[in-house]
Amino acid sequence: MIGREAKDYEHAKSGKTGDVALEIKNLTLARWFHDLSISVPKGDIVGLACLVAAGRTNVARASFGVEPADSGSISVMGTEVSIADPSKAI
């Protein structure tokens, strides 16, 4: 798809093992997704991709406080946060 081996784009991890910048646990938005969990190590960049109408936008909306999740938790640098609107998420 990109015209060369993907290994050409691999990079060394910059964070120590165990350093988690963002952790989402069991996030649920009943109509779209259930028990979504993501752990993002410090220094990593994450993209979210899926098929059309599979809930990608809803995951982002719930993660950034645009649409309140039915359940689950979000932690930033090990501290649980409550995100009420996108300006607080950023």
PDB file of N, CA and C in Angstrom:
ATOM      1  N   MET A   1       0.818  -1.196   0.000  1.00  0.00           N
ATOM      2  CA  MET A   1       0.000   0.000   0.000  1.00  0.00           C
ATOM      3  C   MET A   1       0.864   1.264   0.000  1.00  0.00           C
ATOM      4  N   ILE A   2       2.017   1.238   0.690  1.00  0.00           N
ATOM      5  CA  ILE A   2       2.853   2.439   0.759  1.00  0.00           C
ATOM      6  C   ILE A   2       4.062   2.363  -0.180  1.00  0.00           C
ATOM      7  N   GLY A   3       4.235   1.243  -0.861  1.00  0.00           N
ATOM      8  CA  GLY A   3       5.285   1.133  -1.848  1.00  0.00           C
ATOM      9  C   GLY A   3       6.628   0.655  -1.343  1.00  0.00           C
ATOM     10  N   ARG A   4       6.734   0.355  -0.063  1.00  0.00           N
ATOM     11  CA  ARG A   4       7.975  -0.186   0.506  1.00  0.00           C
ATOM     12  C   ARG A   4       7.642  -0.924   1.797  1.00  0.00           C
ATOM     13  N   GLU A   5       8.630  -1.559   2.364  1.00  0.00           N
ATOM     14  CA  GLU A   5       8.430  -2.305   3.597  1.00  0.00           C
ATOM     15  C   GLU A   5       8.054  -1.370   4.746  1.00  0.00           C
ATOM     16  N   ALA A   6       7.092  -1.760   5.551  1.00  0.00           N
ATOM     17  CA  ALA A   6       6.666  -0.953   6.694  1.00  0.00           C
ATOM     18  C   ALA A   6       7.781  -0.817   7.725  1.00  0.00           C
ATOM     19  N   LYS A   7       8.703  -1.771   7.760  1.00  0.00           N
ATOM     20  CA  LYS A   7       9.795  -1.704   8.738  1.00  0.00           C
ATOM     21  C   LYS A   7      10.648  -0.457   8.548  1.00  0.00           C
ATOM     22  N   ASP A   8      10.619   0.128   7.342  1.00  0.00           N
ATOM     23  CA  ASP A   8      11.359   1.366   7.088  1.00  0.00           C
ATOM     24  C   ASP A   8      10.829   2.516   7.937  1.00  0.00           C
ATOM     25  N   TYR A   9       9.614   2.368   8.466  1.00  0.00           N
ATOM     26  CA  TYR A   9       8.979   3.436   9.229  1.00  0.00           C
ATOM     27  C   TYR A   9       8.953   3.176  10.727  1.00  0.00           C
ATOM     28  N   GLU A  10       9.507   2.066  11.155  1.00  0.00           N
ATOM     29  CA  GLU A  10       9.526   1.756  12.582  1.00  0.00           C
ATOM     30  C   GLU A  10      10.492   2.693  13.295  1.00  0.00           C
ATOM     31  N   HIS A  11      10.171   3.003  14.557  1.00  0.00           N
ATOM     32  CA  HIS A  11      11.048   3.864  15.338  1.00  0.00           C
ATOM     33  C   HIS A  11      11.239   3.277  16.727  1.00  0.00           C
ATOM     34  N   ALA A  12      12.251   3.723  17.387  1.00  0.00           N
ATOM     35  CA  ALA A  12      12.512   3.259  18.749  1.00  0.00           C
ATOM     36  C   ALA A  12      11.535   3.916  19.708  1.00  0.00           C
ATOM     37  N   LYS A  13      11.132   3.193  20.723  1.00  0.00           N
ATOM     38  CA  LYS A  13      10.249   3.744  21.754  1.00  0.00           C
ATOM     39  C   LYS A  13      11.020   4.758  22.587  1.00  0.00           C
ATOM     40  N   SER A  14      10.382   5.915  22.834  1.00  0.00           N
ATOM     41  CA  SER A  14      11.073   6.942  23.605  1.00  0.00           C
ATOM     42  C   SER A  14      10.748   6.869  25.100  1.00  0.00           C
ATOM     43  N   GLY A  15       9.583   6.326  25.463  1.00  0.00           N
ATOM     44  CA  GLY A  15       9.205   6.241  26.871  1.00  0.00           C
ATOM     45  C   GLY A  15       9.717   4.955  27.492  1.00  0.00           C
ATOM     46  N   LYS A  16       9.837   4.947  28.797  1.00  0.00           N
ATOM     47  CA  LYS A  16      10.226   3.733  29.504  1.00  0.00           C
ATOM     48  C   LYS A  16       9.043   2.773  29.502  1.00  0.00           C
ATOM     49  N   THR A  17       9.337   1.496  29.561  1.00  0.00           N
ATOM     50  CA  THR A  17       8.278   0.509  29.639  1.00  0.00           C
ATOM     51  C   THR A  17       7.430   0.787  30.876  1.00  0.00           C
ATOM     52  N   GLY A  18       6.134   0.823  30.696  1.00  0.00           N
ATOM     53  CA  GLY A  18       5.246   1.063  31.817  1.00  0.00           C
ATOM     54  C   GLY A  18       4.762   2.500  31.915  1.00  0.00           C
ATOM     55  N   ASP A  19       5.420   3.455  31.227  1.00  0.00           N
ATOM     56  CA  ASP A  19       4.957   4.839  31.233  1.00  0.00           C
ATOM     57  C   ASP A  19       3.738   4.951  30.324  1.00  0.00           C
ATOM     58  N   VAL A  20       2.574   5.144  30.915  1.00  0.00           N
ATOM     59  CA  VAL A  20       1.341   5.241  30.140  1.00  0.00           C
ATOM     60  C   VAL A  20       0.846   6.684  30.183  1.00  0.00           C
ATOM     61  N   ALA A  21       0.733   7.297  29.011  1.00  0.00           N
ATOM     62  CA  ALA A  21       0.280   8.687  28.928  1.00  0.00           C
ATOM     63  C   ALA A  21      -1.240   8.770  28.979  1.00  0.00           C
ATOM     64  N   LEU A  22      -1.918   7.875  28.267  1.00  0.00           N
ATOM     65  CA  LEU A  22      -3.380   7.874  28.198  1.00  0.00           C
ATOM     66  C   LEU A  22      -3.883   6.455  28.341  1.00  0.00           C
ATOM     67  N   GLU A  23      -4.846   6.281  29.232  1.00  0.00           N
ATOM     68  CA  GLU A  23      -5.463   4.961  29.392  1.00  0.00           C
ATOM     69  C   GLU A  23      -6.972   5.132  29.447  1.00  0.00           C
ATOM     70  N   ILE A  24      -7.642   4.427  28.556  1.00  0.00           N
ATOM     71  CA  ILE A  24      -9.103   4.405  28.524  1.00  0.00           C
ATOM     72  C   ILE A  24      -9.506   2.986  28.883  1.00  0.00           C
ATOM     73  N   LYS A  25     -10.341   2.834  29.911  1.00  0.00           N
ATOM     74  CA  LYS A  25     -10.745   1.504  30.375  1.00  0.00           C
ATOM     75  C   LYS A  25     -12.255   1.337  30.290  1.00  0.00           C
ATOM     76  N   ASN A  26     -12.671   0.302  29.604  1.00  0.00           N
ATOM     77  CA  ASN A  26     -14.076  -0.130  29.538  1.00  0.00           C
ATOM     78  C   ASN A  26     -15.040   0.996  29.164  1.00  0.00           C
ATOM     79  N   LEU A  27     -14.625   1.879  28.264  1.00  0.00           N
ATOM     80  CA  LEU A  27     -15.482   2.975  27.821  1.00  0.00           C
ATOM     81  C   LEU A  27     -16.645   2.412  27.012  1.00  0.00           C
ATOM     82  N   THR A  28     -17.849   2.835  27.347  1.00  0.00           N
ATOM     83  CA  THR A  28     -19.042   2.343  26.675  1.00  0.00           C
ATOM     84  C   THR A  28     -19.949   3.498  26.282  1.00  0.00           C
ATOM     85  N   LEU A  29     -20.394   3.472  25.051  1.00  0.00           N
ATOM     86  CA  LEU A  29     -21.434   4.355  24.549  1.00  0.00           C
ATOM     87  C   LEU A  29     -22.434   3.383  23.920  1.00  0.00           C
ATOM     88  N   ALA A  30     -23.458   3.031  24.678  1.00  0.00           N
ATOM     89  CA  ALA A  30     -24.303   1.860  24.432  1.00  0.00           C
ATOM     90  C   ALA A  30     -24.695   1.628  22.974  1.00  0.00           C
ATOM     91  N   ARG A  31     -25.041   2.650  22.270  1.00  0.00           N
ATOM     92  CA  ARG A  31     -25.490   2.459  20.891  1.00  0.00           C
ATOM     93  C   ARG A  31     -24.352   2.140  19.925  1.00  0.00           C
ATOM     94  N   TRP A  32     -23.110   2.454  20.323  1.00  0.00           N
ATOM     95  CA  TRP A  32     -22.012   2.352  19.375  1.00  0.00           C
ATOM     96  C   TRP A  32     -20.912   1.368  19.750  1.00  0.00           C
ATOM     97  N   PHE A  33     -20.486   1.354  20.991  1.00  0.00           N
ATOM     98  CA  PHE A  33     -19.389   0.466  21.371  1.00  0.00           C
ATOM     99  C   PHE A  33     -19.489   0.128  22.851  1.00  0.00           C
ATOM    100  N   HIS A  34     -18.876  -1.012  23.221  1.00  0.00           N
ATOM    101  CA  HIS A  34     -18.926  -1.508  24.599  1.00  0.00           C
ATOM    102  C   HIS A  34     -17.534  -1.916  25.059  1.00  0.00           C
ATOM    103  N   ASP A  35     -17.181  -1.522  26.271  1.00  0.00           N
ATOM    104  CA  ASP A  35     -15.940  -1.946  26.929  1.00  0.00           C
ATOM    105  C   ASP A  35     -14.675  -1.713  26.088  1.00  0.00           C
ATOM    106  N   LEU A  36     -14.567  -0.542  25.505  1.00  0.00           N
ATOM    107  CA  LEU A  36     -13.379  -0.174  24.735  1.00  0.00           C
ATOM    108  C   LEU A  36     -12.251   0.185  25.697  1.00  0.00           C
ATOM    109  N   SER A  37     -11.096  -0.429  25.508  1.00  0.00           N
ATOM    110  CA  SER A  37      -9.934  -0.133  26.348  1.00  0.00           C
ATOM    111  C   SER A  37      -8.731   0.143  25.457  1.00  0.00           C
ATOM    112  N   ILE A  38      -8.023   1.224  25.760  1.00  0.00           N
ATOM    113  CA  ILE A  38      -6.835   1.619  25.005  1.00  0.00           C
ATOM    114  C   ILE A  38      -5.788   2.078  26.011  1.00  0.00           C
ATOM    115  N   SER A  39      -4.559   1.672  25.806  1.00  0.00           N
ATOM    116  CA  SER A  39      -3.450   2.132  26.626  1.00  0.00           C
ATOM    117  C   SER A  39      -2.392   2.689  25.683  1.00  0.00           C
ATOM    118  N   VAL A  40      -2.069   3.978  25.839  1.00  0.00           N
ATOM    119  CA  VAL A  40      -1.120   4.638  24.948  1.00  0.00           C
ATOM    120  C   VAL A  40       0.149   4.990  25.723  1.00  0.00           C
ATOM    121  N   PRO A  41       1.269   4.351  25.391  1.00  0.00           N
ATOM    122  CA  PRO A  41       2.521   4.665  26.065  1.00  0.00           C
ATOM    123  C   PRO A  41       2.999   6.085  25.755  1.00  0.00           C
ATOM    124  N   LYS A  42       3.707   6.647  26.686  1.00  0.00           N
ATOM    125  CA  LYS A  42       4.278   7.979  26.522  1.00  0.00           C
ATOM    126  C   LYS A  42       5.155   7.999  25.268  1.00  0.00           C
ATOM    127  N   GLY A  43       4.980   9.023  24.431  1.00  0.00           N
ATOM    128  CA  GLY A  43       5.770   9.174  23.216  1.00  0.00           C
ATOM    129  C   GLY A  43       5.153   8.575  21.975  1.00  0.00           C
ATOM    130  N   ASP A  44       4.101   7.769  22.115  1.00  0.00           N
ATOM    131  CA  ASP A  44       3.450   7.171  20.953  1.00  0.00           C
ATOM    132  C   ASP A  44       2.405   8.110  20.368  1.00  0.00           C
ATOM    133  N   ILE A  45       2.157   7.949  19.085  1.00  0.00           N
ATOM    134  CA  ILE A  45       1.102   8.673  18.382  1.00  0.00           C
ATOM    135  C   ILE A  45       0.093   7.627  17.942  1.00  0.00           C
ATOM    136  N   VAL A  46      -1.184   7.895  18.178  1.00  0.00           N
ATOM    137  CA  VAL A  46      -2.223   6.916  17.886  1.00  0.00           C
ATOM    138  C   VAL A  46      -3.201   7.472  16.869  1.00  0.00           C
ATOM    139  N   GLY A  47      -3.555   6.653  15.914  1.00  0.00           N
ATOM    140  CA  GLY A  47      -4.595   6.994  14.948  1.00  0.00           C
ATOM    141  C   GLY A  47      -5.742   6.021  15.127  1.00  0.00           C
ATOM    142  N   LEU A  48      -6.929   6.474  14.858  1.00  0.00           N
ATOM    143  CA  LEU A  48      -8.116   5.636  15.000  1.00  0.00           C
ATOM    144  C   LEU A  48      -8.751   5.464  13.628  1.00  0.00           C
ATOM    145  N   ALA A  49      -8.839   4.235  13.169  1.00  0.00           N
ATOM    146  CA  ALA A  49      -9.389   3.974  11.844  1.00  0.00           C
ATOM    147  C   ALA A  49     -10.343   2.786  11.908  1.00  0.00           C
ATOM    148  N   CYS A  50     -11.418   2.868  11.165  1.00  0.00           N
ATOM    149  CA  CYS A  50     -12.355   1.748  11.046  1.00  0.00           C
ATOM    150  C   CYS A  50     -13.283   2.006   9.867  1.00  0.00           C
ATOM    151  N   LEU A  51     -14.156   1.076   9.613  1.00  0.00           N
ATOM    152  CA  LEU A  51     -15.088   1.207   8.509  1.00  0.00           C
ATOM    153  C   LEU A  51     -16.099   2.325   8.777  1.00  0.00           C
ATOM    154  N   VAL A  52     -16.706   2.821   7.710  1.00  0.00           N
ATOM    155  CA  VAL A  52     -17.729   3.856   7.823  1.00  0.00           C
ATOM    156  C   VAL A  52     -18.873   3.334   8.698  1.00  0.00           C
ATOM    157  N   ALA A  53     -19.354   4.186   9.591  1.00  0.00           N
ATOM    158  CA  ALA A  53     -20.475   3.881  10.490  1.00  0.00           C
ATOM    159  C   ALA A  53     -20.147   2.799  11.521  1.00  0.00           C
ATOM    160  N   ALA A  54     -18.857   2.607  11.828  1.00  0.00           N
ATOM    161  CA  ALA A  54     -18.458   1.609  12.816  1.00  0.00           C
ATOM    162  C   ALA A  54     -18.262   2.205  14.203  1.00  0.00           C
ATOM    163  N   GLY A  55     -18.396   3.532  14.335  1.00  0.00           N
ATOM    164  CA  GLY A  55     -18.331   4.151  15.646  1.00  0.00           C
ATOM    165  C   GLY A  55     -17.069   4.939  15.950  1.00  0.00           C
ATOM    166  N   ARG A  56     -16.181   5.107  14.972  1.00  0.00           N
ATOM    167  CA  ARG A  56     -14.933   5.840  15.193  1.00  0.00           C
ATOM    168  C   ARG A  56     -15.186   7.249  15.719  1.00  0.00           C
ATOM    169  N   THR A  57     -16.100   7.971  15.089  1.00  0.00           N
ATOM    170  CA  THR A  57     -16.409   9.336  15.518  1.00  0.00           C
ATOM    171  C   THR A  57     -16.987   9.336  16.921  1.00  0.00           C
ATOM    172  N   ASN A  58     -17.792   8.345  17.237  1.00  0.00           N
ATOM    173  CA  ASN A  58     -18.391   8.264  18.568  1.00  0.00           C
ATOM    174  C   ASN A  58     -17.351   7.975  19.649  1.00  0.00           C
ATOM    175  N   VAL A  59     -16.340   7.188  19.321  1.00  0.00           N
ATOM    176  CA  VAL A  59     -15.242   6.949  20.260  1.00  0.00           C
ATOM    177  C   VAL A  59     -14.533   8.266  20.551  1.00  0.00           C
ATOM    178  N   ALA A  60     -14.246   9.030  19.507  1.00  0.00           N
ATOM    179  CA  ALA A  60     -13.580  10.324  19.690  1.00  0.00           C
ATOM    180  C   ALA A  60     -14.470  11.285  20.478  1.00  0.00           C
ATOM    181  N   ARG A  61     -15.754  11.322  20.161  1.00  0.00           N
ATOM    182  CA  ARG A  61     -16.676  12.224  20.865  1.00  0.00           C
ATOM    183  C   ARG A  61     -16.759  11.884  22.355  1.00  0.00           C
ATOM    184  N   ALA A  62     -16.808  10.603  22.676  1.00  0.00           N
ATOM    185  CA  ALA A  62     -16.870  10.196  24.086  1.00  0.00           C
ATOM    186  C   ALA A  62     -15.530  10.454  24.789  1.00  0.00           C
ATOM    187  N   SER A  63     -14.422  10.232  24.103  1.00  0.00           N
ATOM    188  CA  SER A  63     -13.099  10.430  24.694  1.00  0.00           C
ATOM    189  C   SER A  63     -12.807  11.903  24.974  1.00  0.00           C
ATOM    190  N   PHE A  64     -13.369  12.783  24.152  1.00  0.00           N
ATOM    191  CA  PHE A  64     -13.116  14.219  24.297  1.00  0.00           C
ATOM    192  C   PHE A  64     -14.236  14.970  24.994  1.00  0.00           C
ATOM    193  N   GLY A  65     -15.220  14.252  25.528  1.00  0.00           N
ATOM    194  CA  GLY A  65     -16.265  14.891  26.319  1.00  0.00           C
ATOM    195  C   GLY A  65     -17.372  15.559  25.537  1.00  0.00           C
ATOM    196  N   VAL A  66     -17.434  15.351  24.232  1.00  0.00           N
ATOM    197  CA  VAL A  66     -18.510  15.931  23.424  1.00  0.00           C
ATOM    198  C   VAL A  66     -19.815  15.197  23.713  1.00  0.00           C
ATOM    199  N   GLU A  67     -19.721  13.887  23.830  1.00  0.00           N
ATOM    200  CA  GLU A  67     -20.868  13.034  24.121  1.00  0.00           C
ATOM    201  C   GLU A  67     -20.519  12.208  25.357  1.00  0.00           C
ATOM    202  N   PRO A  68     -21.281  12.335  26.444  1.00  0.00           N
ATOM    203  CA  PRO A  68     -20.916  11.604  27.669  1.00  0.00           C
ATOM    204  C   PRO A  68     -21.016  10.088  27.486  1.00  0.00           C
ATOM    205  N   ALA A  69     -19.993   9.393  27.938  1.00  0.00           N
ATOM    206  CA  ALA A  69     -19.992   7.929  27.877  1.00  0.00           C
ATOM    207  C   ALA A  69     -20.934   7.377  28.931  1.00  0.00           C
ATOM    208  N   ASP A  70     -21.484   6.196  28.666  1.00  0.00           N
ATOM    209  CA  ASP A  70     -22.374   5.540  29.626  1.00  0.00           C
ATOM    210  C   ASP A  70     -21.587   4.954  30.796  1.00  0.00           C
ATOM    211  N   SER A  71     -20.370   4.502  30.520  1.00  0.00           N
ATOM    212  CA  SER A  71     -19.520   3.970  31.588  1.00  0.00           C
ATOM    213  C   SER A  71     -18.073   3.942  31.112  1.00  0.00           C
ATOM    214  N   GLY A  72     -17.180   3.660  32.043  1.00  0.00           N
ATOM    215  CA  GLY A  72     -15.763   3.586  31.728  1.00  0.00           C
ATOM    216  C   GLY A  72     -14.983   4.707  32.394  1.00  0.00           C
ATOM    217  N   SER A  73     -13.662   4.677  32.230  1.00  0.00           N
ATOM    218  CA  SER A  73     -12.819   5.698  32.837  1.00  0.00           C
ATOM    219  C   SER A  73     -11.698   6.099  31.886  1.00  0.00           C
ATOM    220  N   ILE A  74     -11.221   7.329  32.079  1.00  0.00           N
ATOM    221  CA  ILE A  74     -10.106   7.858  31.295  1.00  0.00           C
ATOM    222  C   ILE A  74      -9.065   8.378  32.277  1.00  0.00           C
ATOM    223  N   SER A  75      -7.816   7.954  32.095  1.00  0.00           N
ATOM    224  CA  SER A  75      -6.715   8.412  32.947  1.00  0.00           C
ATOM    225  C   SER A  75      -5.639   9.045  32.078  1.00  0.00           C
ATOM    226  N   VAL A  76      -5.101  10.153  32.558  1.00  0.00           N
ATOM    227  CA  VAL A  76      -4.000  10.831  31.883  1.00  0.00           C
ATOM    228  C   VAL A  76      -2.815  10.842  32.844  1.00  0.00           C
ATOM    229  N   MET A  77      -1.706  10.263  32.412  1.00  0.00           N
ATOM    230  CA  MET A  77      -0.492  10.155  33.231  1.00  0.00           C
ATOM    231  C   MET A  77      -0.798   9.540  34.600  1.00  0.00           C
ATOM    232  N   GLY A  78      -1.688   8.539  34.617  1.00  0.00           N
ATOM    233  CA  GLY A  78      -1.996   7.798  35.832  1.00  0.00           C
ATOM    234  C   GLY A  78      -3.066   8.391  36.722  1.00  0.00           C
ATOM    235  N   THR A  79      -3.588   9.560  36.350  1.00  0.00           N
ATOM    236  CA  THR A  79      -4.628  10.213  37.150  1.00  0.00           C
ATOM    237  C   THR A  79      -5.959  10.168  36.410  1.00  0.00           C
ATOM    238  N   GLU A  80      -6.973   9.610  37.063  1.00  0.00           N
ATOM    239  CA  GLU A  80      -8.289   9.546  36.434  1.00  0.00           C
ATOM    240  C   GLU A  80      -8.854  10.958  36.266  1.00  0.00           C
ATOM    241  N   VAL A  81      -9.395  11.225  35.080  1.00  0.00           N
ATOM    242  CA  VAL A  81      -9.942  12.545  34.779  1.00  0.00           C
ATOM    243  C   VAL A  81     -11.405  12.426  34.372  1.00  0.00           C
ATOM    244  N   SER A  82     -12.132  13.500  34.581  1.00  0.00           N
ATOM    245  CA  SER A  82     -13.511  13.593  34.138  1.00  0.00           C
ATOM    246  C   SER A  82     -13.556  14.708  33.095  1.00  0.00           C
ATOM    247  N   ILE A  83     -13.843  14.344  31.870  1.00  0.00           N
ATOM    248  CA  ILE A  83     -13.803  15.309  30.774  1.00  0.00           C
ATOM    249  C   ILE A  83     -15.224  15.707  30.404  1.00  0.00           C
ATOM    250  N   ALA A  84     -15.568  16.965  30.677  1.00  0.00           N
ATOM    251  CA  ALA A  84     -16.919  17.456  30.422  1.00  0.00           C
ATOM    252  C   ALA A  84     -17.051  18.142  29.061  1.00  0.00           C
ATOM    253  N   ASP A  85     -15.932  18.653  28.522  1.00  0.00           N
ATOM    254  CA  ASP A  85     -15.980  19.287  27.212  1.00  0.00           C
ATOM    255  C   ASP A  85     -14.606  19.230  26.553  1.00  0.00           C
ATOM    256  N   PRO A  86     -14.541  19.375  25.230  1.00  0.00           N
ATOM    257  CA  PRO A  86     -13.277  19.223  24.503  1.00  0.00           C
ATOM    258  C   PRO A  86     -12.170  20.158  24.965  1.00  0.00           C
ATOM    259  N   SER A  87     -12.484  21.364  25.383  1.00  0.00           N
ATOM    260  CA  SER A  87     -11.433  22.288  25.811  1.00  0.00           C
ATOM    261  C   SER A  87     -10.686  21.753  27.033  1.00  0.00           C
ATOM    262  N   LYS A  88     -11.353  20.995  27.871  1.00  0.00           N
ATOM    263  CA  LYS A  88     -10.701  20.373  29.032  1.00  0.00           C
ATOM    264  C   LYS A  88      -9.865  19.163  28.620  1.00  0.00           C
ATOM    265  N   ALA A  89     -10.284  18.486  27.555  1.00  0.00           N
ATOM    266  CA  ALA A  89      -9.563  17.305  27.072  1.00  0.00           C
ATOM    267  C   ALA A  89      -8.225  17.681  26.468  1.00  0.00           C
ATOM    268  N   ILE A  90      -8.181  18.823  25.840  1.00  0.00           N
ATOM    269  CA  ILE A  90      -6.959  19.250  25.150  1.00  0.00           C
ATOM    270  C   ILE A  90      -6.027  19.868  26.145  1.00  0.00           C
TER     271      ILE A  90
END
